[in-house]
PDB file of C-alpha atoms in Angstrom:
ATOM      1  CA  UNK A 286     -11.881 -16.905   7.831  1.00  0.00           C
ATOM      2  CA  UNK A 287     -10.559 -16.731   4.287  1.00  0.00           C
ATOM      3  CA  UNK A 288     -10.722 -13.304   2.695  1.00  0.00           C
ATOM      4  CA  UNK A 289     -10.019 -12.260  -0.875  1.00  0.00           C
ATOM      5  CA  UNK A 290      -9.434  -8.768  -2.235  1.00  0.00           C
ATOM      6  CA  UNK A 291      -9.126  -7.705  -5.856  1.00  0.00           C
ATOM      7  CA  UNK A 292      -6.893  -4.837  -6.911  1.00  0.00           C
ATOM      8  CA  UNK A 293      -5.944  -3.197 -10.174  1.00  0.00           C
ATOM      9  CA  UNK A 294      -6.744  -0.309 -12.511  1.00  0.00           C
ATOM     10  CA  UNK A 295     -10.399   0.532 -12.875  1.00  0.00           C
ATOM     11  CA  UNK A 296      -9.978   2.002 -16.349  1.00  0.00           C
ATOM     12  CA  UNK A 297      -8.302   0.363 -19.333  1.00  0.00           C
ATOM     13  CA  UNK A 298      -8.059   1.652 -22.885  1.00  0.00           C
ATOM     14  CA  UNK A 299      -9.366  -0.446 -25.782  1.00  0.00           C
ATOM     15  CA  UNK A 300      -6.829  -2.909 -27.230  1.00  0.00           C
ATOM     16  CA  UNK A 301      -4.724  -2.718 -24.062  1.00  0.00           C
ATOM     17  CA  UNK A 302      -4.288  -5.284 -21.279  1.00  0.00           C
ATOM     18  CA  UNK A 303      -6.411  -5.629 -18.153  1.00  0.00           C
ATOM     19  CA  UNK A 304      -4.366  -6.793 -15.176  1.00  0.00           C
ATOM     20  CA  UNK A 305      -5.910  -7.636 -11.814  1.00  0.00           C
ATOM     21  CA  UNK A 306      -4.506  -9.207  -8.666  1.00  0.00           C
ATOM     22  CA  UNK A 307      -6.287 -11.074  -5.895  1.00  0.00           C
ATOM     23  CA  UNK A 308      -4.737 -11.188  -2.433  1.00  0.00           C
ATOM     24  CA  UNK A 309      -5.734 -14.055  -0.158  1.00  0.00           C
ATOM     25  CA  UNK A 310      -5.660 -13.766   3.621  1.00  0.00           C
ATOM     26  CA  UNK A 311      -6.795 -15.932   6.500  1.00  0.00           C
ATOM     27  CA  UNK A 312      -5.951 -19.186   4.771  1.00  0.00           C
ATOM     28  CA  UNK A 313      -3.445 -21.009   2.634  1.00  0.00           C
ATOM     29  CA  UNK A 314      -3.319 -20.514  -1.129  1.00  0.00           C
ATOM     30  CA  UNK A 315      -1.467 -23.836  -1.450  1.00  0.00           C
ATOM     31  CA  UNK A 316      -4.162 -26.027   0.086  1.00  0.00           C
ATOM     32  CA  UNK A 317      -5.149 -28.869  -2.193  1.00  0.00           C
ATOM     33  CA  UNK A 318      -8.672 -29.146  -3.520  1.00  0.00           C
ATOM     34  CA  UNK A 319      -9.179 -25.452  -4.213  1.00  0.00           C
ATOM     35  CA  UNK A 320      -9.248 -23.748  -7.571  1.00  0.00           C
ATOM     36  CA  UNK A 321      -8.433 -20.043  -7.400  1.00  0.00           C
ATOM     37  CA  UNK A 322     -10.807 -18.508  -9.886  1.00  0.00           C
ATOM     38  CA  UNK A 323     -11.718 -15.339 -11.705  1.00  0.00           C
ATOM     39  CA  UNK A 324     -15.372 -14.676 -12.497  1.00  0.00           C
ATOM     40  CA  UNK A 325     -16.878 -11.625 -14.161  1.00  0.00           C
ATOM     41  CA  UNK A 326     -20.302 -10.057 -14.305  1.00  0.00           C
ATOM     42  CA  UNK A 327     -21.312  -7.612 -16.995  1.00  0.00           C
ATOM     43  CA  UNK A 328     -23.378  -4.741 -15.575  1.00  0.00           C
ATOM     44  CA  UNK A 329     -26.839  -6.009 -14.701  1.00  0.00           C
ATOM     45  CA  UNK A 330     -26.119  -9.417 -16.204  1.00  0.00           C
ATOM     46  CA  UNK A 331     -25.201 -12.956 -15.220  1.00  0.00           C
ATOM     47  CA  UNK A 332     -21.943 -14.532 -14.094  1.00  0.00           C
ATOM     48  CA  UNK A 333     -19.179 -15.798 -16.391  1.00  0.00           C
ATOM     49  CA  UNK A 334     -16.387 -18.015 -15.092  1.00  0.00           C
ATOM     50  CA  UNK A 335     -13.098 -16.922 -16.681  1.00  0.00           C
ATOM     51  CA  UNK A 336     -10.753 -19.608 -15.403  1.00  0.00           C
ATOM     52  CA  UNK A 337      -8.804 -20.964 -12.457  1.00  0.00           C
ATOM     53  CA  UNK A 338      -5.344 -21.813 -11.309  1.00  0.00           C
ATOM     54  CA  UNK A 339      -4.544 -24.702  -8.991  1.00  0.00           C
ATOM     55  CA  UNK A 340      -1.943 -24.345  -6.244  1.00  0.00           C
ATOM     56  CA  UNK A 341       0.473 -26.526  -8.242  1.00  0.00           C
ATOM     57  CA  UNK A 342       0.329 -23.890 -10.955  1.00  0.00           C
ATOM     58  CA  UNK A 343      -1.898 -25.570 -13.520  1.00  0.00           C
ATOM     59  CA  UNK A 344      -4.360 -23.089 -15.035  1.00  0.00           C
ATOM     60  CA  UNK A 345      -7.566 -23.807 -16.904  1.00  0.00           C
ATOM     61  CA  UNK A 346      -9.397 -21.216 -18.972  1.00  0.00           C
ATOM     62  CA  UNK A 347     -12.901 -20.859 -20.292  1.00  0.00           C
ATOM     63  CA  UNK A 348     -12.597 -21.649 -24.018  1.00  0.00           C
ATOM     64  CA  UNK A 349     -14.585 -18.495 -24.764  1.00  0.00           C
ATOM     65  CA  UNK A 350     -11.693 -16.369 -23.463  1.00  0.00           C
ATOM     66  CA  UNK A 351      -8.772 -18.783 -23.677  1.00  0.00           C
ATOM     67  CA  UNK A 352      -6.908 -16.978 -26.450  1.00  0.00           C
ATOM     68  CA  UNK A 353      -6.743 -13.750 -24.408  1.00  0.00           C
ATOM     69  CA  UNK A 354      -6.433 -14.886 -20.773  1.00  0.00           C
ATOM     70  CA  UNK A 355      -3.544 -15.745 -18.490  1.00  0.00           C
ATOM     71  CA  UNK A 356      -3.948 -16.609 -14.806  1.00  0.00           C
ATOM     72  CA  UNK A 357      -0.876 -16.941 -12.615  1.00  0.00           C
ATOM     73  CA  UNK A 358      -0.177 -17.579  -8.940  1.00  0.00           C
ATOM     74  CA  UNK A 359       2.488 -16.279  -6.557  1.00  0.00           C
ATOM     75  CA  UNK A 360       2.340 -18.442  -3.454  1.00  0.00           C
ATOM     76  CA  UNK A 361       4.947 -16.390  -1.582  1.00  0.00           C
ATOM     77  CA  UNK A 362       2.729 -13.325  -1.810  1.00  0.00           C
ATOM     78  CA  UNK A 363      -0.515 -15.305  -1.430  1.00  0.00           C
ATOM     79  CA  UNK A 364      -1.736 -13.734  -4.638  1.00  0.00           C
ATOM     80  CA  UNK A 365      -3.120 -14.858  -7.964  1.00  0.00           C
ATOM     81  CA  UNK A 366      -3.523 -12.668 -11.001  1.00  0.00           C
ATOM     82  CA  UNK A 367      -5.566 -12.209 -14.148  1.00  0.00           C
ATOM     83  CA  UNK A 368      -4.258 -10.836 -17.406  1.00  0.00           C
ATOM     84  CA  UNK A 369      -6.700 -10.190 -20.263  1.00  0.00           C
ATOM     85  CA  UNK A 370      -5.228  -8.854 -23.486  1.00  0.00           C
ATOM     86  CA  UNK A 371      -6.747  -6.918 -26.381  1.00  0.00           C
ATOM     87  CA  UNK A 372      -9.709  -5.680 -24.368  1.00  0.00           C
ATOM     88  CA  UNK A 373     -12.828  -4.115 -25.877  1.00  0.00           C
ATOM     89  CA  UNK A 374     -15.915  -2.480 -24.417  1.00  0.00           C
ATOM     90  CA  UNK A 375     -17.403  -5.971 -24.129  1.00  0.00           C
ATOM     91  CA  UNK A 376     -14.868  -6.695 -21.382  1.00  0.00           C
ATOM     92  CA  UNK A 377     -16.296  -3.956 -19.153  1.00  0.00           C
ATOM     93  CA  UNK A 378     -17.523  -5.841 -16.116  1.00  0.00           C
ATOM     94  CA  UNK A 379     -17.196  -6.402 -12.403  1.00  0.00           C
ATOM     95  CA  UNK A 380     -14.374  -8.882 -11.890  1.00  0.00           C
ATOM     96  CA  UNK A 381     -14.456 -11.178  -8.877  1.00  0.00           C
ATOM     97  CA  UNK A 382     -11.795 -13.484  -7.526  1.00  0.00           C
ATOM     98  CA  UNK A 383     -13.043 -16.540  -5.700  1.00  0.00           C
ATOM     99  CA  UNK A 384     -12.009 -19.825  -4.135  1.00  0.00           C
ATOM    100  CA  UNK A 385     -13.596 -22.640  -6.075  1.00  0.00           C
ATOM    101  CA  UNK A 386     -14.082 -26.334  -5.539  1.00  0.00           C
ATOM    102  CA  UNK A 387     -16.356 -29.065  -6.810  1.00  0.00           C
ATOM    103  CA  UNK A 388     -18.690 -27.908  -4.046  1.00  0.00           C
ATOM    104  CA  UNK A 389     -18.922 -24.388  -5.400  1.00  0.00           C
ATOM    105  CA  UNK A 390     -17.299 -20.992  -4.904  1.00  0.00           C
ATOM    106  CA  UNK A 391     -17.273 -20.529  -1.157  1.00  0.00           C
ATOM    107  CA  UNK A 392     -15.261 -17.329  -0.717  1.00  0.00           C
ATOM    108  CA  UNK A 393     -15.405 -14.254  -2.926  1.00  0.00           C
ATOM    109  CA  UNK A 394     -13.708 -10.902  -3.095  1.00  0.00           C
ATOM    110  CA  UNK A 395     -15.978  -7.837  -3.079  1.00  0.00           C
ATOM    111  CA  UNK A 396     -15.373  -7.360  -6.808  1.00  0.00           C
ATOM    112  CA  UNK A 397     -13.759  -4.596  -8.821  1.00  0.00           C
ATOM    113  CA  UNK A 398     -15.281  -2.745 -11.749  1.00  0.00           C
ATOM    114  CA  UNK A 399     -13.055  -2.647 -14.798  1.00  0.00           C
ATOM    115  CA  UNK A 400     -14.153  -0.224 -17.483  1.00  0.00           C
ATOM    116  CA  UNK A 401     -12.764  -0.323 -21.007  1.00  0.00           C
ATOM    117  CA  UNK A 402     -12.901   3.138 -22.499  1.00  0.00           C
ATOM    118  CA  UNK A 403     -10.659   5.583 -24.301  1.00  0.00           C
TER     119      UNK A 403
ATOM    120  CA  UNK B 240     -20.446 -26.449 -22.447  1.00  0.00           C
ATOM    121  CA  UNK B 241     -23.232 -27.388 -20.053  1.00  0.00           C
ATOM    122  CA  UNK B 242     -26.105 -24.908 -20.242  1.00  0.00           C
ATOM    123  CA  UNK B 243     -28.160 -24.123 -17.147  1.00  0.00           C
ATOM    124  CA  UNK B 244     -31.650 -22.690 -17.573  1.00  0.00           C
ATOM    125  CA  UNK B 245     -33.374 -21.146 -14.575  1.00  0.00           C
ATOM    126  CA  UNK B 246     -37.058 -20.477 -14.267  1.00  0.00           C
ATOM    127  CA  UNK B 247     -38.649 -18.151 -13.707  1.00  0.00           C
ATOM    128  CA  UNK B 248     -36.321 -15.279 -14.649  1.00  0.00           C
ATOM    129  CA  UNK B 249     -38.074 -13.136 -12.080  1.00  0.00           C
ATOM    130  CA  UNK B 250     -40.858 -13.429  -9.572  1.00  0.00           C
ATOM    131  CA  UNK B 251     -42.746 -11.240  -7.168  1.00  0.00           C
ATOM    132  CA  UNK B 252     -43.595 -12.627  -3.764  1.00  0.00           C
ATOM    133  CA  UNK B 253     -44.699 -11.539  -0.325  1.00  0.00           C
ATOM    134  CA  UNK B 254     -43.050 -12.054   3.036  1.00  0.00           C
ATOM    135  CA  UNK B 255     -44.020 -15.486   4.290  1.00  0.00           C
ATOM    136  CA  UNK B 256     -44.551 -16.975   0.837  1.00  0.00           C
ATOM    137  CA  UNK B 257     -43.045 -20.272  -0.218  1.00  0.00           C
ATOM    138  CA  UNK B 258     -40.790 -19.688  -3.231  1.00  0.00           C
ATOM    139  CA  UNK B 259     -39.462 -22.286  -5.649  1.00  0.00           C
ATOM    140  CA  UNK B 260     -36.804 -21.702  -8.307  1.00  0.00           C
ATOM    141  CA  UNK B 261     -35.822 -24.382 -10.789  1.00  0.00           C
ATOM    142  CA  UNK B 262     -32.592 -24.996 -12.663  1.00  0.00           C
ATOM    143  CA  UNK B 263     -32.368 -27.390 -15.594  1.00  0.00           C
ATOM    144  CA  UNK B 264     -29.068 -28.630 -17.005  1.00  0.00           C
ATOM    145  CA  UNK B 265     -28.498 -29.468 -20.665  1.00  0.00           C
ATOM    146  CA  UNK B 266     -27.035 -32.844 -19.629  1.00  0.00           C
ATOM    147  CA  UNK B 267     -26.736 -34.854 -16.450  1.00  0.00           C
ATOM    148  CA  UNK B 268     -24.549 -33.217 -13.816  1.00  0.00           C
ATOM    149  CA  UNK B 269     -25.367 -35.791 -11.088  1.00  0.00           C
ATOM    150  CA  UNK B 270     -25.446 -33.636  -7.926  1.00  0.00           C
ATOM    151  CA  UNK B 271     -22.762 -31.092  -8.877  1.00  0.00           C
ATOM    152  CA  UNK B 272     -25.144 -28.150  -8.623  1.00  0.00           C
ATOM    153  CA  UNK B 273     -24.675 -25.139  -6.351  1.00  0.00           C
ATOM    154  CA  UNK B 274     -26.955 -22.204  -5.485  1.00  0.00           C
ATOM    155  CA  UNK B 275     -25.964 -18.599  -4.770  1.00  0.00           C
ATOM    156  CA  UNK B 276     -27.718 -15.484  -3.500  1.00  0.00           C
ATOM    157  CA  UNK B 277     -26.598 -12.088  -4.751  1.00  0.00           C
ATOM    158  CA  UNK B 278     -27.756  -8.800  -3.308  1.00  0.00           C
ATOM    159  CA  UNK B 279     -27.345  -5.524  -5.151  1.00  0.00           C
ATOM    160  CA  UNK B 280     -23.745  -4.331  -5.223  1.00  0.00           C
ATOM    161  CA  UNK B 281     -22.430  -7.420  -3.439  1.00  0.00           C
ATOM    162  CA  UNK B 282     -20.590 -10.578  -4.405  1.00  0.00           C
ATOM    163  CA  UNK B 283     -22.618 -13.778  -4.669  1.00  0.00           C
ATOM    164  CA  UNK B 284     -22.931 -15.877  -1.532  1.00  0.00           C
ATOM    165  CA  UNK B 285     -22.898 -19.671  -1.625  1.00  0.00           C
ATOM    166  CA  UNK B 286     -26.113 -21.034  -0.093  1.00  0.00           C
ATOM    167  CA  UNK B 287     -26.254 -24.684  -1.102  1.00  0.00           C
ATOM    168  CA  UNK B 288     -23.651 -27.031  -2.559  1.00  0.00           C
ATOM    169  CA  UNK B 289     -23.917 -30.473  -4.082  1.00  0.00           C
ATOM    170  CA  UNK B 290     -27.619 -29.928  -4.788  1.00  0.00           C
ATOM    171  CA  UNK B 291     -28.828 -30.124  -1.197  1.00  0.00           C
ATOM    172  CA  UNK B 292     -26.053 -29.390   1.293  1.00  0.00           C
ATOM    173  CA  UNK B 293     -26.804 -26.207   3.228  1.00  0.00           C
ATOM    174  CA  UNK B 294     -23.764 -24.044   3.884  1.00  0.00           C
ATOM    175  CA  UNK B 295     -22.895 -23.182   7.472  1.00  0.00           C
ATOM    176  CA  UNK B 296     -24.801 -20.144   8.694  1.00  0.00           C
ATOM    177  CA  UNK B 297     -27.460 -20.267   5.989  1.00  0.00           C
ATOM    178  CA  UNK B 298     -30.990 -20.275   7.444  1.00  0.00           C
ATOM    179  CA  UNK B 299     -32.841 -23.574   7.347  1.00  0.00           C
ATOM    180  CA  UNK B 300     -35.702 -22.022   5.366  1.00  0.00           C
ATOM    181  CA  UNK B 301     -33.444 -22.524   2.328  1.00  0.00           C
ATOM    182  CA  UNK B 302     -33.324 -26.012   0.861  1.00  0.00           C
ATOM    183  CA  UNK B 303     -32.191 -27.636  -2.359  1.00  0.00           C
ATOM    184  CA  UNK B 304     -33.111 -30.824  -4.121  1.00  0.00           C
ATOM    185  CA  UNK B 305     -32.635 -32.693  -7.364  1.00  0.00           C
ATOM    186  CA  UNK B 306     -30.146 -34.716  -9.323  1.00  0.00           C
ATOM    187  CA  UNK B 307     -29.313 -35.418 -12.929  1.00  0.00           C
ATOM    188  CA  UNK B 308     -30.711 -32.504 -14.915  1.00  0.00           C
ATOM    189  CA  UNK B 309     -33.455 -31.011 -12.725  1.00  0.00           C
ATOM    190  CA  UNK B 310     -32.866 -29.067  -9.525  1.00  0.00           C
ATOM    191  CA  UNK B 311     -34.889 -26.898  -7.188  1.00  0.00           C
ATOM    192  CA  UNK B 312     -34.131 -24.171  -4.653  1.00  0.00           C
ATOM    193  CA  UNK B 313     -36.923 -23.614  -2.153  1.00  0.00           C
ATOM    194  CA  UNK B 314     -37.373 -20.832   0.371  1.00  0.00           C
ATOM    195  CA  UNK B 315     -40.019 -22.108   2.763  1.00  0.00           C
ATOM    196  CA  UNK B 316     -41.077 -18.743   4.192  1.00  0.00           C
ATOM    197  CA  UNK B 317     -39.688 -15.698   2.421  1.00  0.00           C
ATOM    198  CA  UNK B 318     -38.122 -13.089   4.693  1.00  0.00           C
ATOM    199  CA  UNK B 319     -37.388  -9.425   3.888  1.00  0.00           C
ATOM    200  CA  UNK B 320     -33.661 -10.127   3.647  1.00  0.00           C
ATOM    201  CA  UNK B 321     -34.251 -12.824   0.995  1.00  0.00           C
ATOM    202  CA  UNK B 322     -35.160 -10.371  -1.755  1.00  0.00           C
ATOM    203  CA  UNK B 323     -32.220 -10.835  -4.101  1.00  0.00           C
ATOM    204  CA  UNK B 324     -31.102 -12.583  -7.270  1.00  0.00           C
ATOM    205  CA  UNK B 325     -30.412 -16.310  -7.140  1.00  0.00           C
ATOM    206  CA  UNK B 326     -28.037 -18.200  -9.440  1.00  0.00           C
ATOM    207  CA  UNK B 327     -27.395 -21.887  -9.958  1.00  0.00           C
ATOM    208  CA  UNK B 328     -23.946 -23.118 -11.020  1.00  0.00           C
ATOM    209  CA  UNK B 329     -22.633 -26.490 -12.161  1.00  0.00           C
ATOM    210  CA  UNK B 330     -19.272 -27.844 -11.063  1.00  0.00           C
ATOM    211  CA  UNK B 331     -19.606 -31.167 -12.890  1.00  0.00           C
ATOM    212  CA  UNK B 332     -17.336 -30.243 -15.768  1.00  0.00           C
ATOM    213  CA  UNK B 333     -15.315 -27.315 -17.015  1.00  0.00           C
ATOM    214  CA  UNK B 334     -16.035 -24.727 -18.155  1.00  0.00           C
ATOM    215  CA  UNK B 335     -18.025 -24.199 -14.990  1.00  0.00           C
ATOM    216  CA  UNK B 336     -21.224 -22.369 -15.890  1.00  0.00           C
ATOM    217  CA  UNK B 337     -23.994 -20.397 -14.199  1.00  0.00           C
ATOM    218  CA  UNK B 338     -27.693 -20.055 -14.798  1.00  0.00           C
ATOM    219  CA  UNK B 339     -28.949 -16.675 -15.949  1.00  0.00           C
ATOM    220  CA  UNK B 340     -30.383 -15.815 -12.553  1.00  0.00           C
ATOM    221  CA  UNK B 341     -33.790 -15.426 -10.914  1.00  0.00           C
ATOM    222  CA  UNK B 342     -34.663 -12.069  -9.391  1.00  0.00           C
ATOM    223  CA  UNK B 343     -36.973 -12.257  -6.387  1.00  0.00           C
ATOM    224  CA  UNK B 344     -38.640  -8.966  -5.555  1.00  0.00           C
ATOM    225  CA  UNK B 345     -41.376  -7.669  -3.321  1.00  0.00           C
ATOM    226  CA  UNK B 346     -44.970  -8.115  -4.420  1.00  0.00           C
TER     227      UNK B 346
END
């Protein structure tokens, strides 16, 4: 059973950088066909896909956030990470990591609330 | 970007009711449409992939249909544990996008 767990600071100051890590257990992070993704949900709102990284290291970002996002992968630690720069209050959201494929996001972390506030 | 529009945005139903939620795509996505259930405070759960393929462990009262631009999620007999918000999501092309959600609550 694949499990994912997000970790990182819950509070970030405006204009600073949000950094989150997702640790994968119970399965391989280097299996082909899976796109290790970050998804966020503003409080009480819908879901926004931020981007993914493939096991070979190729990332793809949502154009709406592309200029501020970096997703990286450390296979030796079975982790992938999100870095979002120049945050504002509009980036306050629950951030989920998930395993994606063309058949949907089948495993999710429980989510972590990141609040942008001074 | 491919836009997904769900209807209705919310509905009230009783236990035992048949519930239908629709998802319309702004362009053809063939069958690359997935459905999720999200309960309060929890991560979404994948129910149906590729328009009609039921995920392992998901009750058979859930079913999906459609192709192209129009898709449907049906709950044949609503159970108490089914009160939740449901999202559709397209995996046809990046950026992958979600519908705005349909909240199903108790009548």
